[in-house]
Coordinates of C-alpha atoms and ligand atoms in Angstrom, one line a residue:
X1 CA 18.4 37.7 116.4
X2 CA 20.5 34.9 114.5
X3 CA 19.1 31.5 115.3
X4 CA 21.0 28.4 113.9
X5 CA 18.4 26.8 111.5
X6 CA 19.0 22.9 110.6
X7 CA 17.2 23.7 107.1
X8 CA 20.1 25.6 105.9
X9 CA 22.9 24.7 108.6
X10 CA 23.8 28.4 109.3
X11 CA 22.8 30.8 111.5
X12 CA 19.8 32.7 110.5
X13 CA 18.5 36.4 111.0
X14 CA 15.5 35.0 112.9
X15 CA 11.8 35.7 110.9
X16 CA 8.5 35.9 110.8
X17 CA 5.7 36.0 108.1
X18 CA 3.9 38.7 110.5
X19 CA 5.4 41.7 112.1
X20 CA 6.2 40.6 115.5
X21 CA 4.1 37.1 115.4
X22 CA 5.9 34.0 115.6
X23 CA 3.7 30.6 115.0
X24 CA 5.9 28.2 116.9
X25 CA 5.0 24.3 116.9
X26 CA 7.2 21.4 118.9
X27 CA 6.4 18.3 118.7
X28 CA 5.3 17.0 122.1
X29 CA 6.1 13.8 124.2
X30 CA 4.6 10.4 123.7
X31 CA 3.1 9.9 127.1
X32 CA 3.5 6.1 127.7
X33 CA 6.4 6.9 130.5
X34 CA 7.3 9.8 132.6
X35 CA 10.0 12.0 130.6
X36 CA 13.6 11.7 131.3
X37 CA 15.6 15.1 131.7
X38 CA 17.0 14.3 128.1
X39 CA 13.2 14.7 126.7
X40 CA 13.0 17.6 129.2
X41 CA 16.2 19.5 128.2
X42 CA 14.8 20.1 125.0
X43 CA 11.5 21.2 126.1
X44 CA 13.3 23.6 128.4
X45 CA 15.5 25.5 125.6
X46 CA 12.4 25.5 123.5
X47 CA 10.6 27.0 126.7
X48 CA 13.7 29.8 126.6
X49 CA 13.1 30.2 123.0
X50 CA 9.7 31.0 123.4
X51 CA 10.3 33.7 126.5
X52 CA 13.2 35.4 124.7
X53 CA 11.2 35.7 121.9
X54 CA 8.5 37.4 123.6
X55 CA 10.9 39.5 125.7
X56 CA 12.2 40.4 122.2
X57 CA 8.6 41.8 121.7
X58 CA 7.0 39.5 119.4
X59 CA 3.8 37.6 120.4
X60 CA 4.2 33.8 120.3
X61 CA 1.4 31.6 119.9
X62 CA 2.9 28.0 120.4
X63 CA 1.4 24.5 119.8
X64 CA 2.3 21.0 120.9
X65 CA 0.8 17.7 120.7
X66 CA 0.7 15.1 122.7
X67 CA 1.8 11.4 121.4
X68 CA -0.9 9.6 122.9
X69 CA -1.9 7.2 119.8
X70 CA 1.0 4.9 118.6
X71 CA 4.5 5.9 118.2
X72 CA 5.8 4.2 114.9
X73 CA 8.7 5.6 113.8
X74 CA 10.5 2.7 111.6
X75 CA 10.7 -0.7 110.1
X76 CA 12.7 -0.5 113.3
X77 CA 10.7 -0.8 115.8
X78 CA 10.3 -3.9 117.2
X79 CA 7.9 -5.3 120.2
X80 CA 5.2 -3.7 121.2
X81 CA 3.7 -0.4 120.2
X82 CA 5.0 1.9 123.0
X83 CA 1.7 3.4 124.3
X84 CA 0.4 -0.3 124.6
X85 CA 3.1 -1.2 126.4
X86 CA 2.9 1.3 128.7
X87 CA -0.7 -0.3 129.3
X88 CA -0.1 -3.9 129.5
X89 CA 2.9 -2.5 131.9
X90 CA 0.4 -0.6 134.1
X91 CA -2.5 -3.0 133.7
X92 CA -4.5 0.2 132.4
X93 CA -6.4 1.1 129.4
X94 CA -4.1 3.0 127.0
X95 CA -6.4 6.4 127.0
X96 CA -6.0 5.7 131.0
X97 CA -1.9 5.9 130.5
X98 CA -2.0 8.9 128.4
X99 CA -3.9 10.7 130.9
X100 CA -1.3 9.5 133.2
X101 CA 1.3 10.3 131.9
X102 CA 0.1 14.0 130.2
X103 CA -0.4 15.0 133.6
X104 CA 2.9 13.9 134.9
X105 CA 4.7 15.9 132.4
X106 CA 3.0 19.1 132.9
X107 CA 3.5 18.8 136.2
X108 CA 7.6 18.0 135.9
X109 CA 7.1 21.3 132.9
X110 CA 5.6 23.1 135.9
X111 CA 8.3 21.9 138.7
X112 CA 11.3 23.6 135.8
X113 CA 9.0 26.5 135.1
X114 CA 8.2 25.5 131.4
X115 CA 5.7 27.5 130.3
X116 CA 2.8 25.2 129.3
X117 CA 2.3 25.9 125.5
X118 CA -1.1 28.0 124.3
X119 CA -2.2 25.3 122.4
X120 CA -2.0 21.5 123.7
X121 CA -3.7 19.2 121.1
X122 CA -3.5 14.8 121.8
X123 CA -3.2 13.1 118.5
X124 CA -6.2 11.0 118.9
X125 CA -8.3 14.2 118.7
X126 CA -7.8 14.9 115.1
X127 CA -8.1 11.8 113.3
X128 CA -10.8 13.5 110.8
X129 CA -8.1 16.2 110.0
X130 CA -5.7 13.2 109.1
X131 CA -8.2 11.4 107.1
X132 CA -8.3 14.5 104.9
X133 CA -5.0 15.1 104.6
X134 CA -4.2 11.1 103.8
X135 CA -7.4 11.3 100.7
X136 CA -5.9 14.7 99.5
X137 CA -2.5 13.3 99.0
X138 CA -3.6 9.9 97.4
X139 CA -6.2 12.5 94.9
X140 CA -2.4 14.4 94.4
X141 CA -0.6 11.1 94.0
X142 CA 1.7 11.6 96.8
X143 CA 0.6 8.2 98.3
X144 CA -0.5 4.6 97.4
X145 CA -2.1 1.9 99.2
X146 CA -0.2 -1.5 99.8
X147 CA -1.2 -4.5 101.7
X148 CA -4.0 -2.6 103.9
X149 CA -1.7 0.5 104.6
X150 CA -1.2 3.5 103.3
X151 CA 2.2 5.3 102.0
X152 CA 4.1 8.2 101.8
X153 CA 5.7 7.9 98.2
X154 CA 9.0 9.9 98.6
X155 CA 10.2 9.4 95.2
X156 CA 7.2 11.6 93.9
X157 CA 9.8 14.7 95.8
X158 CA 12.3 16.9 94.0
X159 CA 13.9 16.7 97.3
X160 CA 13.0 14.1 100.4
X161 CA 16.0 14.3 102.1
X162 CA 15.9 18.1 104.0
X163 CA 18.6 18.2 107.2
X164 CA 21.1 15.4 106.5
X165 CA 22.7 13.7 103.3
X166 CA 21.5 10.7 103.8
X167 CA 22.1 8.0 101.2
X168 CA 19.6 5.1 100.5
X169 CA 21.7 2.5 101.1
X170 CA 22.1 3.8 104.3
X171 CA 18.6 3.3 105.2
X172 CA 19.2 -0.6 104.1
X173 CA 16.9 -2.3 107.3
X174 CA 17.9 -5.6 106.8
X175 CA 21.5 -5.0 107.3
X176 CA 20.4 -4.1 111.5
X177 CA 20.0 -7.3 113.2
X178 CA 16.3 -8.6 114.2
X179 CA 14.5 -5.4 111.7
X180 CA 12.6 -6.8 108.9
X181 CA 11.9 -4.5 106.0
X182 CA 8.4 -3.7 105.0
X183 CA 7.9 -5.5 101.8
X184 CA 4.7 -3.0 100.9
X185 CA 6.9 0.1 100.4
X186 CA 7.9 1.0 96.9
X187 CA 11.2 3.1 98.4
X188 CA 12.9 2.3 101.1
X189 CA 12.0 5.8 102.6
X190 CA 8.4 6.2 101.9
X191 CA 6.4 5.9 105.1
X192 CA 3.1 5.0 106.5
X193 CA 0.2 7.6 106.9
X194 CA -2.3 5.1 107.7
X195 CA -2.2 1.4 109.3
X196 CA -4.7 -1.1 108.8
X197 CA -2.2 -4.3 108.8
X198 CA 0.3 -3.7 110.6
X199 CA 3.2 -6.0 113.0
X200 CA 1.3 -3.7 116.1
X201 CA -1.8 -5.8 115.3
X202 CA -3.5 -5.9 118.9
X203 CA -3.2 -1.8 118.8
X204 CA -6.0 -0.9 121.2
X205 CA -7.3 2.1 119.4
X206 CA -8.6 2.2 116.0
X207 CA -11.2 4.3 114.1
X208 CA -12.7 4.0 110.9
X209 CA -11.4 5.1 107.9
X210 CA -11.7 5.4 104.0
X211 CA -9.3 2.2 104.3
X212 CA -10.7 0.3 107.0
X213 CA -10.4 0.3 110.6
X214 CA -7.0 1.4 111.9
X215 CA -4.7 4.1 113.0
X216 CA -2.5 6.9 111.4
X217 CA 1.0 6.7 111.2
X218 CA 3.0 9.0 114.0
X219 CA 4.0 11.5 111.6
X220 CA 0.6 12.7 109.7
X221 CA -0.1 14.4 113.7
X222 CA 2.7 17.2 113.7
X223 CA 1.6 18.4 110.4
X224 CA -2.4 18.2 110.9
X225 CA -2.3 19.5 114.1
X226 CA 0.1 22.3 113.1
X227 CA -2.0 23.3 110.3
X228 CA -5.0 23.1 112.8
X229 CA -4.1 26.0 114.5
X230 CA -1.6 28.1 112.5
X231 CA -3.2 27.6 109.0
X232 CA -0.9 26.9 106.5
X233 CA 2.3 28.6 107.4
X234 CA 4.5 27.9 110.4
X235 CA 7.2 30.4 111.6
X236 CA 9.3 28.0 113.8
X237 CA 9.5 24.4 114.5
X238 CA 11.3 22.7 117.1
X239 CA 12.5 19.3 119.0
X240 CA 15.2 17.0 119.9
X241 CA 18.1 16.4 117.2
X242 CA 16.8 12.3 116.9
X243 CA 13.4 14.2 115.6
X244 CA 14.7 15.6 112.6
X245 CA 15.2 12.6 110.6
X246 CA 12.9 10.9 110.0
X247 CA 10.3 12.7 111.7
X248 CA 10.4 15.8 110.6
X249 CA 11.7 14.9 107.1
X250 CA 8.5 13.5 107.4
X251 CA 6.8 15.9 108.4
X252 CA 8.0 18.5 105.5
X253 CA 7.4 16.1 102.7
X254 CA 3.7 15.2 103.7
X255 CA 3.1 18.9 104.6
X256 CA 4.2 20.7 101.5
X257 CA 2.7 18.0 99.3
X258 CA -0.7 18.5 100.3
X259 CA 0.0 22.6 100.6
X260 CA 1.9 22.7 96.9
X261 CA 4.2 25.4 99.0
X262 CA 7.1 25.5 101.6
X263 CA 5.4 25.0 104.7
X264 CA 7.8 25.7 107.7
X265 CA 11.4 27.9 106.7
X266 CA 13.2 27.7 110.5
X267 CA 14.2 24.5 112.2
X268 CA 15.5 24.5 116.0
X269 CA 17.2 21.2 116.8
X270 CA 18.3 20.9 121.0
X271 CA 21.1 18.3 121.4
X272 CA 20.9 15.3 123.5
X273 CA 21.7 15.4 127.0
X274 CA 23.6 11.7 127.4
X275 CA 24.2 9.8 131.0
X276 CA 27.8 9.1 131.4
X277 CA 27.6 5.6 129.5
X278 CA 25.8 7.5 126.3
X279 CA 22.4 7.4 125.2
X280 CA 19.9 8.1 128.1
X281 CA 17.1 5.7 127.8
X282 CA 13.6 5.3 129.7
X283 CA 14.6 1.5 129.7
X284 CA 18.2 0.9 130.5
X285 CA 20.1 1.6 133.9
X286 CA 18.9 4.3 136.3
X287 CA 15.6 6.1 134.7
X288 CA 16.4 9.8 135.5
X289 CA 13.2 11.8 135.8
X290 CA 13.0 14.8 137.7
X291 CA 11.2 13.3 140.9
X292 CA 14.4 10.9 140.9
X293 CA 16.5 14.9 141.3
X294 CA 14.2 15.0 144.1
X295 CA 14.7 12.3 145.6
X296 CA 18.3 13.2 145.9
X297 CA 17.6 16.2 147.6
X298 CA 18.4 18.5 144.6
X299 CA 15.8 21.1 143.1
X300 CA 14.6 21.1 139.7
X301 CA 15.8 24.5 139.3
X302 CA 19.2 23.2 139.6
X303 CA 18.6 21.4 136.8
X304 CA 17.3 24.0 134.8
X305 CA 20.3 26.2 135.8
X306 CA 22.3 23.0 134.6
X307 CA 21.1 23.3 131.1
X308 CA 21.5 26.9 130.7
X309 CA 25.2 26.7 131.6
X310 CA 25.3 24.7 128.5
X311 CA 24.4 25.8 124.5
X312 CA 21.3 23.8 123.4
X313 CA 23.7 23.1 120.5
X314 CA 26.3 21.3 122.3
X315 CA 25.7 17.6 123.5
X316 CA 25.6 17.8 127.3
X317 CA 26.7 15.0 129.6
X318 CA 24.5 14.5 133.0
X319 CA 26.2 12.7 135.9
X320 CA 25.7 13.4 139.8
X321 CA 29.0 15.0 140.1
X322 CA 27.8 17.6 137.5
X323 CA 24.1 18.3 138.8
X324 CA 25.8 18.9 142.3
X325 CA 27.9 21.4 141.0
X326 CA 25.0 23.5 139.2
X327 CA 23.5 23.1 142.7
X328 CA 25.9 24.4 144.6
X329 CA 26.7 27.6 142.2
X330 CA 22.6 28.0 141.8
X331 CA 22.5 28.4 145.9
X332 CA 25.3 30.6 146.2
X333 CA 24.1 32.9 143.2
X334 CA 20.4 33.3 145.5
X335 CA 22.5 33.7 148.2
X336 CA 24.4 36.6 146.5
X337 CA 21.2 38.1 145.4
X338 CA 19.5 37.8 148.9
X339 CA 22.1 40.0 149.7
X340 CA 20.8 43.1 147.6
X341 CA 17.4 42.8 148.7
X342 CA 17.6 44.8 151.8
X343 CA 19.6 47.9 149.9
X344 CA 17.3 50.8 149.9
X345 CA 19.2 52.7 146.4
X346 CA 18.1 53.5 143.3
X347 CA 18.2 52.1 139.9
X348 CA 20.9 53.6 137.2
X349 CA 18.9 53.3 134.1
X350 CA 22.1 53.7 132.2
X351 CA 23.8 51.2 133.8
X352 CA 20.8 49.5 133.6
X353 CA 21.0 49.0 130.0
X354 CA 24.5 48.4 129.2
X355 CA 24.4 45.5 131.4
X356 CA 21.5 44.3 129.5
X357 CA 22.8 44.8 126.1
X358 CA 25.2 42.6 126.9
X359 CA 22.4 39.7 127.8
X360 CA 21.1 40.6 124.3
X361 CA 23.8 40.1 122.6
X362 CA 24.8 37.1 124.0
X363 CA 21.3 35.3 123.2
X364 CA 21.1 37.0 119.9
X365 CA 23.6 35.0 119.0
X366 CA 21.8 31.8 118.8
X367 CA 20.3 32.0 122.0
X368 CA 23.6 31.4 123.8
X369 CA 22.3 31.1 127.4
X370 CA 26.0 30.2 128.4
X371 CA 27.1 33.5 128.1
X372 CA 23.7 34.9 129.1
X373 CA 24.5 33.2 132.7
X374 CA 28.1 34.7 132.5
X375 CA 26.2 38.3 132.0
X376 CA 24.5 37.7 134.8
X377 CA 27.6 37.1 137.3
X378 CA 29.0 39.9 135.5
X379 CA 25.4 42.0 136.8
X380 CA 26.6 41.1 140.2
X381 CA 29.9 41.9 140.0
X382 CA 29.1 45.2 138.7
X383 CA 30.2 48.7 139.7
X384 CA 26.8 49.2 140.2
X385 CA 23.6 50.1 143.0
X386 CA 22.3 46.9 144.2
X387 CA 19.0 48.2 142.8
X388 CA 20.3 48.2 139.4
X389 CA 21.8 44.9 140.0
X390 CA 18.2 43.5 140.8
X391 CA 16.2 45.1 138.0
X392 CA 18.7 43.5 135.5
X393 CA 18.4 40.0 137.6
X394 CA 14.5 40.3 137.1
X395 CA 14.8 41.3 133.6
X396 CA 17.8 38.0 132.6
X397 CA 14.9 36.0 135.0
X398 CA 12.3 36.9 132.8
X399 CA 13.3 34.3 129.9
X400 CA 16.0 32.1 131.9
X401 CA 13.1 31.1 134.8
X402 CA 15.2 30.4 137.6
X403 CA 13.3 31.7 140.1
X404 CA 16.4 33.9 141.1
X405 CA 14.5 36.8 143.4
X406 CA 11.8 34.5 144.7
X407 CA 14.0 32.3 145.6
X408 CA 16.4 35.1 147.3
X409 CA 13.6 36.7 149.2
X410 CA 12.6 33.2 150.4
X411 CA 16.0 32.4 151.9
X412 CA 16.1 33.5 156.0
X413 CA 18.1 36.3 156.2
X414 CA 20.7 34.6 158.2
X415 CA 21.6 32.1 155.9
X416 CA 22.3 35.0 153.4
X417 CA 25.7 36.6 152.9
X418 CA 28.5 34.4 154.6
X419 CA 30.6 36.8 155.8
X420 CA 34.1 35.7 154.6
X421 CA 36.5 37.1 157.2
X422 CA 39.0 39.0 156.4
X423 CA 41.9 36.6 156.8
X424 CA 40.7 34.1 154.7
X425 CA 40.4 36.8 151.6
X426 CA 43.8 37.8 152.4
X427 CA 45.1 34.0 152.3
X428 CA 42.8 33.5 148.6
X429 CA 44.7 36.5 147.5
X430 CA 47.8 35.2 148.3
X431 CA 47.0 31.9 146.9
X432 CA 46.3 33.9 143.5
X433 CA 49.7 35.6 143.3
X434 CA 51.1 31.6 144.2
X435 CA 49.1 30.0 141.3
X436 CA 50.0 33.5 138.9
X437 CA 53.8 32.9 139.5
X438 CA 53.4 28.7 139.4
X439 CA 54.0 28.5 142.7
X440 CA 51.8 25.6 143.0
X441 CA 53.1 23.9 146.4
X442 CA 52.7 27.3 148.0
X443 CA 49.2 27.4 146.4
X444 CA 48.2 24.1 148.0
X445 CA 49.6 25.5 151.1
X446 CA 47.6 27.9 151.3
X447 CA 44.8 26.3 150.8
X448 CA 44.8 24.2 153.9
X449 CA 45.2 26.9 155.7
X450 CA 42.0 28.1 154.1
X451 CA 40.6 25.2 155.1
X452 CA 41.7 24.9 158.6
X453 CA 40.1 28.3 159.5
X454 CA 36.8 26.0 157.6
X455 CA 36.6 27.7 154.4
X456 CA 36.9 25.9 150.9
X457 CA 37.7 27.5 147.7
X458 CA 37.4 26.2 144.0
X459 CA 38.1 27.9 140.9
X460 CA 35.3 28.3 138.5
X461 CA 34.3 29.9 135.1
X462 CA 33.5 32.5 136.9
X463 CA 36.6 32.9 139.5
X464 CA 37.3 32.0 142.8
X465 CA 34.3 30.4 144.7
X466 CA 34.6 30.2 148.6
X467 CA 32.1 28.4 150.6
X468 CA 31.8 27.9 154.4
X469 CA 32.6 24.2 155.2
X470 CA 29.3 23.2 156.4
Ligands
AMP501 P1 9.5 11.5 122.9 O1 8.6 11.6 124.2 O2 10.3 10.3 122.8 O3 8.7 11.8 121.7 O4 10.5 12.7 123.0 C1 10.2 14.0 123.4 C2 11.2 15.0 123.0 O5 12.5 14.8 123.7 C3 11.6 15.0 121.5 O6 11.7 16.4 121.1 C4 12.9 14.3 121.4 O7 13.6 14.7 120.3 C5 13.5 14.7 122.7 N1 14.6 13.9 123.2 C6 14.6 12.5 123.3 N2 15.7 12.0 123.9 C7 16.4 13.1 124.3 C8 17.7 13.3 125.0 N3 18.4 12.3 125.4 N4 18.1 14.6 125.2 C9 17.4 15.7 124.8 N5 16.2 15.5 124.1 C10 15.7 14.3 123.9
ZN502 ZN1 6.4 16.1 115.5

């Protein structure tokens, strides 16, 4: 399988330390707000990752944490820190909001069939394991102590700087209005590990330490609790494209320097998914969880569809208009497949397999679930038995979890195959010599008198869709 890694900006023949075992960690959400389908776009390619890998035969063991003890990324940051704002929002405890809001994401995970990960670990359970690491890199001099806190020192690195070019200058904070640089750090990219002084000072949680009561910096958990459960080497490590820098730079400099090896050698970035006006945001405009799709009478699956139309490498733009599409084209697929479920034939093995080479190929090549969704209108389409047709459906369903046959044998029987009469597929024919020759006012033409007999057609990816006017 080739699997575009950030760490050496080409596509990789994917790999793994031990036959057929992947050790997979991604970085988890910081549970002070529900998740927006941004955050949850990511976790669902990571989630198709994860069952693609293991329909590829290798067994995945797969760790997250949870963000539930501050979420300090920068000089940046300004206000509060977000998990006490999430309290004093919520007149809760903070321990009270990450319960809160852990549950709520599982439960959205559950609602777009995200496989929950087999190892869940919440930051504030490993402070010990920090502790460690933080003493271990001050004994190997990869850290100092400054004005209560303690520092990363990335100048003590052959190489800090891992998935972008960045130059220092670049990361000049006083040139951003209302950010004040840290005066402690020796470089401007060395980083905390441990707060005892910090701008955050009413922080609710705070344990002892070697250095006095305080906290650990937000990046000191991914490594810990990676190395908690898959020792010193990771296979794979994933999470949204704003994580790699300067998270999981981070991450690699504090992990490798208290290893003395390469830690992790295969980076999977997912793009943003933006709201028509750009960034998506839990703070500005309309906060788009999934109970908000809901609401709006879509289902999550929908969703999910909507993201696997797309490559998790491409930046993908959410509006109504969109969502409503993906809704439409997910209903009328289950309706197609409710169709083959009464068929009483038998499966061409053969067939079988050519169809699903061609859903291997197409997410062998950096898990490209676009054409993986073409493959499977092309299954339907087939010259095939409808039995065949299903066992590949099941098969693609396995690792694209769009409850396609559940669905199908859920939907009444009558609301099933639309019989399209024969007149209108004569007319749609006709309308596809019209647009073939250019014949565009002819075209239109004949699409009203699609419509008048209360059909509607639209041209797709995939062809010519036609839907009863409802
Ligand atoms: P957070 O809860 O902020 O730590 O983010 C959880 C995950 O969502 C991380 O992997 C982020 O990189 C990712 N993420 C944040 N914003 C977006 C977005 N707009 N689109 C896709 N993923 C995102
Ligand atoms: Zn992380």
């Amino acid at each position: 399988m080739l699997l575009y890694n950030s760490l050496t900006h080409q596509k990789d023949e994917f790999q793994t330390r031990e036959p057929n075992r992947v050790k997979m960690y991604t970085c988890g959400p910081t549970v002070y707000h529900f998740a927006h389908i941004g955050n949850l776009r990511t976790y669902m390619m990571e989630d198709v990752l994860e069952k693609y890998l293991t329909y590829s035969g290798y067994q995945v063991m797969r760790i997250m944490n949870i963000t539930d003890v501050g979420h300090l990324t920068s000089d940046g940051d300004t206000g509060d820190d977000k998990m006490l704002k999430g309290a004093k929002r919520e007149h809760k405890t903070v321990m009270e909001i990450a319960k809160f809001y852990t549950d709520a994401f599982f439960a959205d995970c559950e609602k777009l069939n995200i496989k929950k990960p087999e190892y869940i670990q919440p930051a504030t359970g490993c402070i010990p394991e920090y502790i460690h690491m933080i003493e271990t890199l001050l004994q190997k001099g990869y850290a100092y102590e400054a004005g209560g806190n303690i520092y990363f020192d990335t100048s003590k690195l052959e190489q800090y700087y891992r998935f972008h070019d960045f130059k220092e200058e670049d990361l000049e904070v006083g040139v951003r209005e209302g950010v004040e640089g840290d005066e402690n750090k020796r470089n401007k990219a060395d980083f905390v590990l441990w707060f005892t002084k910090s701008k955050f000072d009413d922080q609710e949680l705070k344990w002892e330490s070697p250095w006095g009561l305080g906290y650990p910096g937000w990046h000191i958990e991914c490594s810990c609790i990676s190395m908690k459960f898959a020792g010193e080497y990771l296979d794979l490590h994933c999470g949204g494209i704003d994580n790699a820098f300067p998270h999981h730079t981070n991450e690699i400099a504090q992990s490798e320097a208290y290893l003395g090896h390469p830690w992790c050698p295969q980076w999977f970035h997912v793009l943003h998914l933006n709201d028509e006006t750009g960034k998506m945001s839990k703070s500005k405009g309309e906060f788009l969880t999934v109970s908000l799709l809901e609401q709006k009478g879509f289902s999550p699956l929908a969703y999910r569809f909507f993201c696997m139309q797309s490559h998790y490498r491409k930046t993908l733009v959410f509006s109504w208009e969109n969502l409503k599409n993906a809704q439409t084209a997910y209903d009328k697929l289950i309706a197609k497949i409710r169709t083959l479920l009464d068929t009483q034939d038998a499966v061409d093995d053969a067939k079988k397999a050519e169809l699903l080479g061609a859903f291997t190929a197409a997410m062998d090549n950096d898990l490209n679930t676009a054409q993986a969704i073409t493959v499977l209108y092309d299954v339907l389409k087939a010259d095939t038995t409808a039995a065949t047709k299903l066992a590949c459906v099941a098969e693609i369903d396995r690792v694209l979890s769009l409850n396609l046959i559940e669905n199908a044998k859920a939907l009444g029987a009558e609301d099933a195959a639309q019989e399209i009469p024969a007149e209108v597929l004569a007319l749609v024919e006709q309308r596809k010599e019209a647009r073939k020759a250019k014949d565009f006012a002819q075209a239109d033409a004949l699409r009203d008198q699609i419509a008048a007999l209360g059909w509607q057609i639209r041209e797709t990816r995939q062809g010519t869709e036609i839907t009863k006017i409802s």
